[in-house]
Amino acid sequence: MIVVMKPGATEKQIAHVIERIQDLGLREHVIVGTERTVVAALGEKRDGAKQALENSEGVDKVVPILAPYKMASTEVKAEPTCVEVRDLKVGRGHLGVIAGPCSVESRAQILELATLVREAGGAGLRGGAFKPRTSPYSFQGLKEKGLELLAEARDKTGLAVVTEVMAPEHVPLVARYADVLQIGARNMQNYPLLEAAGESEMPVLLKRGPSATMDEFLLAAEYVLKTGNTRVMLCERGIRTFEDHTRFTLPLASVPYLHQTTHLPIVVDPSHGTGKASLVAPMAVASVAAGADGLIVEVHPDPEKALSDGFQALTPTAFRDMMTKCRTVANVVGRKFGV
Ligand code: PEP
Ligand code: MN
C-alpha cells in the first residue's frame, strides 16, 4: 500500500504513520516528494490495514500497490532514478557508457582499454576478475589480482569500475576495489547474493537472467532495493530463444517496457546480447534509439587473442566508431551521452 500524505503534512504526522505501519507488522519506505510525502507500507497484505492508516491525521489516501515489485515500481516512485558514481551517470536523461574487456587479462591490456574508453567518452570500465564460465576448464579470471589492476586503471583514468561478484562471501573483497557490483545473468536469482550486494550499499548492475521474465527480473531487483539500497541499474543482456544466428536474442522492447513499469535505469549489453562483434554497434545504436540509459560493451585491443568472448569484442577502432554513432542518436532522442 502507498500512504499518500496531504500536502503540508507535518513531520509528526508522518512519524505517526510510520509507527502505525510498523505496528501492523509492515515495513515503511518513505519517499519525500516536492509536493507531498508518500510512505509505502511493504509486507504481506493485512486485513484492516488500509482503514487503520486512512484514519491517521495528515493522510490524504491509501492506495494499493498493484505491481508485485513494490519499490521498483513507478507506482511508488514515478520520477526516474539516476545512478551516479564518479562521472558515470545512468538514467534521468543521462546515458552512461561502460566498456572494457570481458575479462581483465593483464596490466597492459586493462590500462590501454581504460584510456581508450575515457578518450571516447565512456565513464565506466568493465572487466571481469571473477568470471562465470560455462566450462570449468575455461579461464576463470585473475581474481584479486584482476581487481587490483582495475583499481589501478581507475586511479589513472577516473573511470568507475564495474565488475562482477559471483558469491555473497566475495562481496566485501570486490566492494573494496569496485565502484559498481555487477550481478551476472547466471546469478540473477541468487537471493543471498542479491541481499549481500544490497547490504554493501554499493551501486548494483543487475543483469537479466537468460530465461527470466520481466516480473522475475524486477522482483530480483526488489531483493536489492529491499535492503534500502536504491542504486540499482537493470541490464538487458539478451535471452535464450530457438534462434541460433546470434548467441542470445536481444529484446529491445524491454527498454520501453521497463521504463513504463520501473523508475530504475536500463542498461543494454549488445555484446552478450548478440555474441557477434559485427552486430554490436548496430544494436548499441538501436538501444540508444529505444531509450536506454546506459550501454555496457566489450572491447579488446586484439579480439583474436582474448581469453574470453573475443568473438563479440569490438576492436578499439570499431568501439570509437560505435561511440560516434551512439552520440548522434542520443542527441536525437534527447539523452546526454557519456562525458
Ligand atoms: C559479462 O558481463 O562478462 C557476463 C558474464 O555477462 P552475463 O552475466 O550477462 O552473461
Ligand atoms: Mn563476456
mmCIF file of C-alpha atoms and ligand atoms in Angstrom:
data_model
loop_
_atom_site.group_PDB
_atom_site.id
_atom_site.type_symbol
_atom_site.label_atom_id
_atom_site.label_comp_id
_atom_site.label_asym_id
_atom_site.label_seq_id
_atom_site.Cartn_x
_atom_site.Cartn_y
_atom_site.Cartn_z
ATOM 1 C CA MET A 1 0.000 0.000 0.000
ATOM 2 C CA ILE A 2 1.001 3.576 -0.503
ATOM 3 C CA VAL A 3 0.035 6.107 2.132
ATOM 4 C CA VAL A 4 -0.227 9.441 0.356
ATOM 5 C CA MET A 5 0.164 12.279 2.855
ATOM 6 C CA LYS A 6 -1.650 15.594 2.393
ATOM 7 C CA PRO A 7 0.469 18.461 1.087
ATOM 8 C CA GLY A 8 1.898 20.145 4.162
ATOM 9 C CA ALA A 9 1.580 17.082 6.419
ATOM 10 C CA THR A 10 3.800 17.592 9.469
ATOM 11 C CA GLU A 11 6.869 15.570 10.474
ATOM 12 C CA LYS A 12 4.913 14.420 13.489
ATOM 13 C CA GLN A 13 2.041 13.146 11.362
ATOM 14 C CA ILE A 14 4.474 11.302 9.088
ATOM 15 C CA ALA A 15 6.256 9.797 12.103
ATOM 16 C CA HIS A 16 2.888 8.635 13.432
ATOM 17 C CA VAL A 17 2.032 6.945 10.134
ATOM 18 C CA ILE A 18 5.409 5.166 10.182
ATOM 19 C CA GLU A 19 4.701 3.960 13.705
ATOM 20 C CA ARG A 20 1.280 2.637 12.670
ATOM 21 C CA ILE A 21 2.842 0.847 9.680
ATOM 22 C CA GLN A 22 5.349 -0.837 11.998
ATOM 23 C CA ASP A 23 2.581 -1.761 14.467
ATOM 24 C CA LEU A 24 0.801 -3.511 11.604
ATOM 25 C CA GLY A 25 3.907 -5.651 11.076
ATOM 26 C CA LEU A 26 4.771 -3.865 7.825
ATOM 27 C CA ARG A 27 7.920 -2.058 6.748
ATOM 28 C CA GLU A 28 7.908 1.598 5.760
ATOM 29 C CA HIS A 29 9.723 3.194 2.841
ATOM 30 C CA VAL A 30 9.461 6.973 2.853
ATOM 31 C CA ILE A 31 9.649 8.971 -0.368
ATOM 32 C CA VAL A 32 9.804 12.724 0.103
ATOM 33 C CA GLY A 33 8.470 14.468 -2.992
ATOM 34 C CA THR A 34 8.467 18.128 -3.869
ATOM 35 C CA GLU A 35 4.751 18.500 -3.121
ATOM 36 C CA ARG A 36 3.989 15.733 -0.715
ATOM 37 C CA THR A 37 5.432 12.769 1.068
ATOM 38 C CA VAL A 38 4.320 9.233 0.384
ATOM 39 C CA VAL A 39 5.034 6.312 2.648
ATOM 40 C CA ALA A 40 4.998 2.847 1.138
ATOM 41 C CA ALA A 41 3.916 0.117 3.553
ATOM 42 C CA LEU A 42 5.596 -3.097 2.477
ATOM 43 C CA GLY A 43 4.901 -6.662 3.516
ATOM 44 C CA GLU A 44 2.178 -9.302 3.450
ATOM 45 C CA LYS A 45 -1.332 -7.943 2.948
ATOM 46 C CA ARG A 46 -3.174 -7.359 6.268
ATOM 47 C CA ASP A 47 -6.927 -7.109 6.772
ATOM 48 C CA GLY A 48 -7.935 -3.719 8.054
ATOM 49 C CA ALA A 49 -4.527 -2.139 7.470
ATOM 50 C CA LYS A 50 -5.816 0.213 4.790
ATOM 51 C CA GLN A 51 -8.562 1.516 7.050
ATOM 52 C CA ALA A 52 -6.255 1.854 10.053
ATOM 53 C CA LEU A 53 -3.864 4.036 8.085
ATOM 54 C CA GLU A 54 -6.535 6.037 6.308
ATOM 55 C CA ASN A 55 -7.785 7.353 9.622
ATOM 56 C CA SER A 56 -4.440 8.808 10.699
ATOM 57 C CA GLU A 57 -4.070 12.567 10.719
ATOM 58 C CA GLY A 58 -2.405 14.158 7.711
ATOM 59 C CA VAL A 59 -3.228 11.202 5.440
ATOM 60 C CA ASP A 60 -4.872 12.025 2.121
ATOM 61 C CA LYS A 61 -5.497 8.485 0.848
ATOM 62 C CA VAL A 62 -4.203 4.939 0.957
ATOM 63 C CA VAL A 63 -3.892 3.143 -2.370
ATOM 64 C CA PRO A 64 -2.838 -0.434 -3.045
ATOM 65 C CA ILE A 65 0.392 -1.107 -4.965
ATOM 66 C CA LEU A 66 -0.704 -3.387 -7.777
ATOM 67 C CA ALA A 67 2.728 -4.433 -9.052
ATOM 68 C CA PRO A 68 4.333 -7.413 -7.267
ATOM 69 C CA TYR A 69 7.613 -5.498 -7.172
ATOM 70 C CA LYS A 70 6.900 -2.609 -4.866
ATOM 71 C CA MET A 71 9.962 -0.420 -4.529
ATOM 72 C CA ALA A 72 10.986 -0.845 -8.164
ATOM 73 C CA SER A 73 7.568 0.171 -9.413
ATOM 74 C CA THR A 74 6.629 3.500 -10.976
ATOM 75 C CA GLU A 75 3.525 3.293 -8.758
ATOM 76 C CA VAL A 76 5.708 4.065 -5.756
ATOM 77 C CA LYS A 77 8.154 6.420 -7.489
ATOM 78 C CA ALA A 78 7.206 7.946 -10.814
ATOM 79 C CA GLU A 79 10.356 10.037 -11.194
ATOM 80 C CA PRO A 80 13.189 8.176 -12.992
ATOM 81 C CA THR A 81 16.191 7.218 -10.870
ATOM 82 C CA CYS A 82 19.684 8.268 -11.902
ATOM 83 C CA VAL A 83 22.507 6.081 -10.596
ATOM 84 C CA GLU A 84 25.596 8.190 -10.256
ATOM 85 C CA VAL A 85 29.102 7.080 -9.356
ATOM 86 C CA ARG A 86 32.198 9.126 -10.220
ATOM 87 C CA ASP A 87 31.490 10.534 -13.717
ATOM 88 C CA LEU A 88 29.169 7.698 -14.616
ATOM 89 C CA LYS A 89 25.567 8.890 -14.757
ATOM 90 C CA VAL A 90 22.894 6.417 -15.769
ATOM 91 C CA GLY A 91 19.258 7.478 -16.000
ATOM 92 C CA ARG A 92 17.036 10.541 -15.868
ATOM 93 C CA GLY A 93 18.271 11.871 -19.198
ATOM 94 C CA HIS A 94 21.872 10.682 -18.845
ATOM 95 C CA LEU A 95 23.242 7.861 -20.971
ATOM 96 C CA GLY A 96 26.348 6.369 -19.394
ATOM 97 C CA VAL A 97 28.739 4.104 -21.268
ATOM 98 C CA ILE A 98 30.558 1.269 -19.545
ATOM 99 C CA ALA A 99 33.126 -0.512 -21.696
ATOM 100 C CA GLY A 100 36.142 -2.728 -21.370
ATOM 101 C CA PRO A 101 37.232 -6.308 -21.846
ATOM 102 C CA CYS A 102 35.184 -9.364 -20.997
ATOM 103 C CA SER A 103 37.981 -10.387 -18.603
ATOM 104 C CA VAL A 104 40.869 -8.469 -17.123
ATOM 105 C CA GLU A 105 43.889 -10.247 -18.634
ATOM 106 C CA SER A 106 46.941 -8.108 -17.944
ATOM 107 C CA ARG A 107 48.050 -4.712 -16.732
ATOM 108 C CA ALA A 108 48.874 -3.522 -20.267
ATOM 109 C CA GLN A 109 45.503 -4.705 -21.592
ATOM 110 C CA ILE A 110 43.342 -3.016 -18.963
ATOM 111 C CA LEU A 111 45.317 0.246 -18.957
ATOM 112 C CA GLU A 112 45.185 0.523 -22.741
ATOM 113 C CA LEU A 113 41.449 -0.097 -22.754
ATOM 114 C CA ALA A 114 40.754 2.280 -19.874
ATOM 115 C CA THR A 115 42.494 5.082 -21.775
ATOM 116 C CA LEU A 116 40.529 4.236 -24.910
ATOM 117 C CA VAL A 117 37.194 4.220 -23.057
ATOM 118 C CA ARG A 118 37.917 7.512 -21.293
ATOM 119 C CA GLU A 119 39.008 9.255 -24.502
ATOM 120 C CA ALA A 120 35.929 8.037 -26.375
ATOM 121 C CA GLY A 121 33.555 9.459 -23.739
ATOM 122 C CA GLY A 122 32.834 6.405 -21.590
ATOM 123 C CA ALA A 123 32.660 6.801 -17.813
ATOM 124 C CA GLY A 124 32.643 3.180 -16.655
ATOM 125 C CA LEU A 125 35.290 0.497 -17.044
ATOM 126 C CA ARG A 126 34.051 -3.074 -17.213
ATOM 127 C CA GLY A 127 36.203 -6.160 -16.822
ATOM 128 C CA GLY A 128 35.660 -9.469 -15.117
ATOM 129 C CA ALA A 129 38.069 -10.586 -12.423
ATOM 130 C CA PHE A 130 35.813 -13.407 -11.221
ATOM 131 C CA LYS A 131 34.415 -14.996 -14.361
ATOM 132 C CA PRO A 132 31.333 -17.223 -14.519
ATOM 133 C CA ARG A 133 32.344 -19.611 -17.334
ATOM 134 C CA THR A 134 30.187 -22.326 -18.822
ATOM 135 C CA SER A 135 33.117 -24.745 -18.725
ATOM 136 C CA PRO A 136 35.174 -25.230 -15.568
ATOM 137 C CA TYR A 137 38.226 -25.649 -17.847
ATOM 138 C CA SER A 138 37.914 -22.123 -19.316
ATOM 139 C CA PHE A 139 39.838 -19.121 -17.956
ATOM 140 C CA GLN A 140 38.246 -18.216 -14.634
ATOM 141 C CA GLY A 141 39.646 -14.693 -14.251
ATOM 142 C CA LEU A 142 42.603 -13.179 -12.414
ATOM 143 C CA LYS A 143 40.533 -12.866 -9.216
ATOM 144 C CA GLU A 144 42.014 -10.413 -6.681
ATOM 145 C CA LYS A 145 44.938 -9.584 -8.997
ATOM 146 C CA GLY A 146 42.356 -8.559 -11.608
ATOM 147 C CA LEU A 147 40.607 -6.321 -9.068
ATOM 148 C CA GLU A 148 43.921 -4.642 -8.261
ATOM 149 C CA LEU A 149 44.513 -3.950 -11.954
ATOM 150 C CA LEU A 150 41.018 -2.495 -12.328
ATOM 151 C CA ALA A 151 41.623 -0.205 -9.350
ATOM 152 C CA GLU A 152 44.918 0.915 -10.879
ATOM 153 C CA ALA A 153 43.150 1.705 -14.166
ATOM 154 C CA ARG A 154 40.542 3.686 -12.218
ATOM 155 C CA ASP A 155 43.259 5.673 -10.441
ATOM 156 C CA LYS A 156 44.843 6.532 -13.796
ATOM 157 C CA THR A 157 41.647 7.471 -15.646
ATOM 158 C CA GLY A 158 38.900 8.250 -13.127
ATOM 159 C CA LEU A 159 36.598 5.674 -14.721
ATOM 160 C CA ALA A 160 34.127 3.909 -12.422
ATOM 161 C CA VAL A 161 34.983 0.219 -12.126
ATOM 162 C CA VAL A 162 32.120 -2.186 -12.883
ATOM 163 C CA THR A 163 32.970 -5.797 -12.126
ATOM 164 C CA GLU A 164 31.128 -9.000 -11.364
ATOM 165 C CA VAL A 165 30.724 -10.528 -7.947
ATOM 166 C CA MET A 166 29.768 -14.186 -8.055
ATOM 167 C CA ALA A 167 29.248 -15.155 -4.426
ATOM 168 C CA PRO A 168 27.952 -13.466 -1.265
ATOM 169 C CA GLU A 169 31.222 -14.187 0.544
ATOM 170 C CA HIS A 170 33.142 -12.284 -2.162
ATOM 171 C CA VAL A 171 31.115 -9.088 -1.749
ATOM 172 C CA PRO A 172 33.449 -7.431 0.818
ATOM 173 C CA LEU A 173 36.516 -8.181 -1.324
ATOM 174 C CA VAL A 174 35.022 -6.977 -4.626
ATOM 175 C CA ALA A 175 33.464 -3.929 -2.932
ATOM 176 C CA ARG A 176 36.926 -2.875 -1.753
ATOM 177 C CA TYR A 177 38.063 -2.363 -5.357
ATOM 178 C CA ALA A 178 34.907 -1.784 -7.416
ATOM 179 C CA ASP A 179 32.589 1.195 -7.835
ATOM 180 C CA VAL A 180 29.664 -0.894 -9.087
ATOM 181 C CA LEU A 181 28.909 -4.542 -8.276
ATOM 182 C CA GLN A 182 27.779 -6.459 -11.338
ATOM 183 C CA ILE A 183 25.465 -9.384 -10.699
ATOM 184 C CA GLY A 184 25.701 -11.710 -13.671
ATOM 185 C CA ALA A 185 22.879 -13.227 -15.659
ATOM 186 C CA ARG A 186 23.513 -16.659 -14.157
ATOM 187 C CA ASN A 187 23.098 -15.216 -10.680
ATOM 188 C CA MET A 188 20.027 -13.049 -11.202
ATOM 189 C CA GLN A 189 18.027 -15.170 -8.791
ATOM 190 C CA ASN A 190 20.807 -15.882 -6.304
ATOM 191 C CA TYR A 191 18.907 -14.302 -3.435
ATOM 192 C CA PRO A 192 21.676 -14.382 -0.798
ATOM 193 C CA LEU A 193 23.958 -12.658 -3.333
ATOM 194 C CA LEU A 194 21.329 -10.011 -4.125
ATOM 195 C CA GLU A 195 20.901 -9.309 -0.415
ATOM 196 C CA ALA A 196 24.637 -9.176 0.255
ATOM 197 C CA ALA A 197 25.149 -6.800 -2.685
ATOM 198 C CA GLY A 198 22.289 -4.644 -1.409
ATOM 199 C CA GLU A 199 23.697 -4.530 2.086
ATOM 200 C CA SER A 200 27.101 -3.450 0.786
ATOM 201 C CA GLU A 201 25.442 -0.128 -0.141
ATOM 202 C CA MET A 202 27.369 -0.194 -3.423
ATOM 203 C CA PRO A 203 25.614 0.587 -6.710
ATOM 204 C CA VAL A 204 24.480 -2.644 -8.385
ATOM 205 C CA LEU A 205 24.244 -3.550 -12.069
ATOM 206 C CA LEU A 206 21.786 -6.442 -12.229
ATOM 207 C CA LYS A 207 21.825 -8.478 -15.418
ATOM 208 C CA ARG A 208 18.691 -10.197 -16.643
ATOM 209 C CA GLY A 209 18.759 -13.979 -16.448
ATOM 210 C CA PRO A 210 18.614 -15.508 -19.961
ATOM 211 C CA SER A 211 15.280 -17.153 -19.177
ATOM 212 C CA ALA A 212 13.837 -14.647 -16.714
ATOM 213 C CA THR A 213 10.555 -12.878 -17.341
ATOM 214 C CA MET A 214 10.296 -9.152 -16.723
ATOM 215 C CA ASP A 215 8.438 -9.776 -13.444
ATOM 216 C CA GLU A 216 11.166 -12.157 -12.250
ATOM 217 C CA PHE A 217 13.796 -9.590 -13.245
ATOM 218 C CA LEU A 218 12.056 -6.803 -11.338
ATOM 219 C CA LEU A 219 11.480 -9.000 -8.305
ATOM 220 C CA ALA A 220 15.197 -9.813 -8.280
ATOM 221 C CA ALA A 221 15.907 -6.062 -8.256
ATOM 222 C CA GLU A 222 13.418 -5.801 -5.407
ATOM 223 C CA TYR A 223 15.686 -8.022 -3.274
ATOM 224 C CA VAL A 224 18.416 -5.387 -3.558
ATOM 225 C CA LEU A 225 16.041 -2.442 -3.085
ATOM 226 C CA LYS A 226 14.502 -4.050 -0.012
ATOM 227 C CA THR A 227 17.831 -3.699 1.815
ATOM 228 C CA GLY A 228 17.477 0.075 1.458
ATOM 229 C CA ASN A 229 19.998 0.258 -1.397
ATOM 230 C CA THR A 230 18.304 2.253 -4.147
ATOM 231 C CA ARG A 231 21.247 2.446 -6.563
ATOM 232 C CA VAL A 232 20.206 -0.361 -8.885
ATOM 233 C CA MET A 233 20.637 -0.473 -12.671
ATOM 234 C CA LEU A 234 18.839 -3.128 -14.701
ATOM 235 C CA CYS A 235 20.725 -4.658 -17.609
ATOM 236 C CA GLU A 236 19.058 -6.309 -20.596
ATOM 237 C CA ARG A 237 21.694 -8.717 -21.954
ATOM 238 C CA GLY A 238 19.609 -10.993 -24.161
ATOM 239 C CA ILE A 239 17.582 -14.120 -23.601
ATOM 240 C CA ARG A 240 17.696 -17.716 -24.771
ATOM 241 C CA THR A 241 15.356 -18.452 -27.683
ATOM 242 C CA PHE A 242 15.178 -21.006 -30.517
ATOM 243 C CA GLU A 243 17.148 -18.574 -32.637
ATOM 244 C CA ASP A 244 20.757 -19.574 -33.284
ATOM 245 C CA HIS A 245 22.136 -16.914 -35.614
ATOM 246 C CA THR A 246 23.095 -14.936 -32.513
ATOM 247 C CA ARG A 247 24.426 -16.106 -29.132
ATOM 248 C CA PHE A 248 21.311 -14.751 -27.379
ATOM 249 C CA THR A 249 18.296 -12.805 -28.629
ATOM 250 C CA LEU A 250 18.357 -9.151 -27.622
ATOM 251 C CA PRO A 251 14.780 -7.993 -26.984
ATOM 252 C CA LEU A 252 14.953 -4.229 -27.138
ATOM 253 C CA ALA A 253 11.269 -3.808 -26.319
ATOM 254 C CA SER A 254 12.445 -4.460 -22.741
ATOM 255 C CA VAL A 255 13.759 -0.906 -22.659
ATOM 256 C CA PRO A 256 10.485 0.997 -23.204
ATOM 257 C CA TYR A 257 8.573 -1.706 -21.303
ATOM 258 C CA LEU A 258 10.795 -1.317 -18.251
ATOM 259 C CA HIS A 259 10.599 2.459 -18.489
ATOM 260 C CA GLN A 260 6.828 2.107 -18.176
ATOM 261 C CA THR A 261 6.995 -0.198 -15.177
ATOM 262 C CA THR A 262 10.015 0.912 -13.161
ATOM 263 C CA HIS A 263 11.895 4.085 -12.295
ATOM 264 C CA LEU A 264 15.220 2.208 -12.334
ATOM 265 C CA PRO A 265 17.634 2.975 -15.180
ATOM 266 C CA ILE A 266 18.021 0.457 -18.012
ATOM 267 C CA VAL A 267 21.404 -0.522 -19.414
ATOM 268 C CA VAL A 268 21.721 -2.637 -22.565
ATOM 269 C CA ASP A 269 24.540 -5.101 -23.244
ATOM 270 C CA PRO A 270 24.699 -5.584 -27.019
ATOM 271 C CA SER A 271 27.876 -7.690 -26.683
ATOM 272 C CA HIS A 272 26.378 -10.678 -24.862
ATOM 273 C CA GLY A 273 23.011 -9.836 -26.438
ATOM 274 C CA THR A 274 24.314 -10.696 -29.903
ATOM 275 C CA GLY A 275 27.580 -12.560 -29.362
ATOM 276 C CA LYS A 276 28.905 -11.282 -32.685
ATOM 277 C CA ALA A 277 31.244 -8.306 -32.958
ATOM 278 C CA SER A 278 29.722 -7.185 -36.277
ATOM 279 C CA LEU A 279 26.270 -6.875 -34.675
ATOM 280 C CA VAL A 280 27.309 -4.982 -31.552
ATOM 281 C CA ALA A 281 27.458 -1.404 -32.858
ATOM 282 C CA PRO A 282 24.137 -1.532 -34.762
ATOM 283 C CA MET A 283 22.403 -2.922 -31.669
ATOM 284 C CA ALA A 284 24.086 -0.350 -29.427
ATOM 285 C CA VAL A 285 22.713 2.378 -31.690
ATOM 286 C CA ALA A 286 19.281 0.717 -31.639
ATOM 287 C CA SER A 287 19.422 0.548 -27.828
ATOM 288 C CA VAL A 288 20.067 4.270 -27.642
ATOM 289 C CA ALA A 289 17.161 4.881 -30.026
ATOM 290 C CA ALA A 290 14.924 2.691 -27.833
ATOM 291 C CA GLY A 291 15.706 4.891 -24.845
ATOM 292 C CA ALA A 292 18.462 3.027 -22.996
ATOM 293 C CA ASP A 293 20.019 4.888 -20.065
ATOM 294 C CA GLY A 294 23.304 3.063 -20.408
ATOM 295 C CA LEU A 295 25.377 0.681 -22.506
ATOM 296 C CA ILE A 296 27.840 -1.967 -21.407
ATOM 297 C CA VAL A 297 30.101 -3.090 -24.211
ATOM 298 C CA GLU A 298 33.046 -5.463 -24.590
ATOM 299 C CA VAL A 299 36.160 -4.175 -26.330
ATOM 300 C CA HIS A 300 39.603 -5.730 -26.656
ATOM 301 C CA PRO A 301 42.913 -4.499 -28.115
ATOM 302 C CA ASP A 302 43.258 -7.756 -30.060
ATOM 303 C CA PRO A 303 39.961 -9.708 -30.016
ATOM 304 C CA GLU A 304 41.522 -12.794 -31.650
ATOM 305 C CA LYS A 305 43.767 -13.238 -28.636
ATOM 306 C CA ALA A 306 41.148 -12.552 -25.956
ATOM 307 C CA LEU A 307 40.944 -15.119 -23.154
ATOM 308 C CA SER A 308 37.137 -14.904 -23.153
ATOM 309 C CA ASP A 309 34.385 -13.739 -25.517
ATOM 310 C CA GLY A 310 36.807 -12.487 -28.221
ATOM 311 C CA PHE A 311 34.195 -13.243 -30.912
ATOM 312 C CA GLN A 312 31.954 -10.454 -29.569
ATOM 313 C CA ALA A 313 34.629 -7.897 -28.649
ATOM 314 C CA LEU A 314 34.935 -4.670 -30.614
ATOM 315 C CA THR A 315 38.366 -3.517 -31.727
ATOM 316 C CA PRO A 316 39.382 -0.063 -30.462
ATOM 317 C CA THR A 317 38.596 1.413 -33.885
ATOM 318 C CA ALA A 318 35.159 -0.203 -34.025
ATOM 319 C CA PHE A 319 34.468 0.998 -30.476
ATOM 320 C CA ARG A 320 35.297 4.620 -31.321
ATOM 321 C CA ASP A 321 33.083 4.385 -34.376
ATOM 322 C CA MET A 322 30.226 2.945 -32.279
ATOM 323 C CA MET A 323 30.574 5.810 -29.793
ATOM 324 C CA THR A 324 30.299 8.405 -32.559
ATOM 325 C CA LYS A 325 27.138 6.815 -33.939
ATOM 326 C CA CYS A 326 25.561 6.409 -30.499
ATOM 327 C CA ARG A 327 26.298 10.026 -29.638
ATOM 328 C CA THR A 328 24.491 11.197 -32.781
ATOM 329 C CA VAL A 329 21.400 9.144 -31.974
ATOM 330 C CA ALA A 330 21.495 10.142 -28.290
ATOM 331 C CA ASN A 331 21.282 13.780 -29.360
ATOM 332 C CA VAL A 332 18.221 12.999 -31.445
ATOM 333 C CA VAL A 333 16.418 11.243 -28.594
ATOM 334 C CA GLY A 334 17.394 13.899 -26.075
ATOM 335 C CA ARG A 335 19.869 11.972 -23.934
ATOM 336 C CA LYS A 336 23.095 13.449 -22.579
ATOM 337 C CA PHE A 337 25.614 10.965 -23.918
ATOM 338 C CA GLY A 338 28.712 9.982 -21.972
ATOM 339 C CA VAL A 339 31.209 12.510 -20.718
HETATM 340 C C1 PEP B 1 29.878 -10.405 -18.507
HETATM 341 O O1 PEP B 1 29.371 -9.275 -18.485
HETATM 342 O O2 PEP B 1 31.067 -10.613 -18.711
HETATM 343 C C2 PEP B 1 28.990 -11.574 -18.326
HETATM 344 C C3 PEP B 1 29.482 -12.734 -17.897
HETATM 345 O O3 PEP B 1 27.724 -11.311 -18.646
HETATM 346 P P1 PEP B 1 26.381 -12.153 -18.372
HETATM 347 O O4 PEP B 1 26.289 -12.346 -16.895
HETATM 348 O O5 PEP B 1 25.313 -11.261 -18.927
HETATM 349 O O6 PEP B 1 26.500 -13.438 -19.138
HETATM 350 MN MN MN B 2 31.802 -11.584 -21.662
#
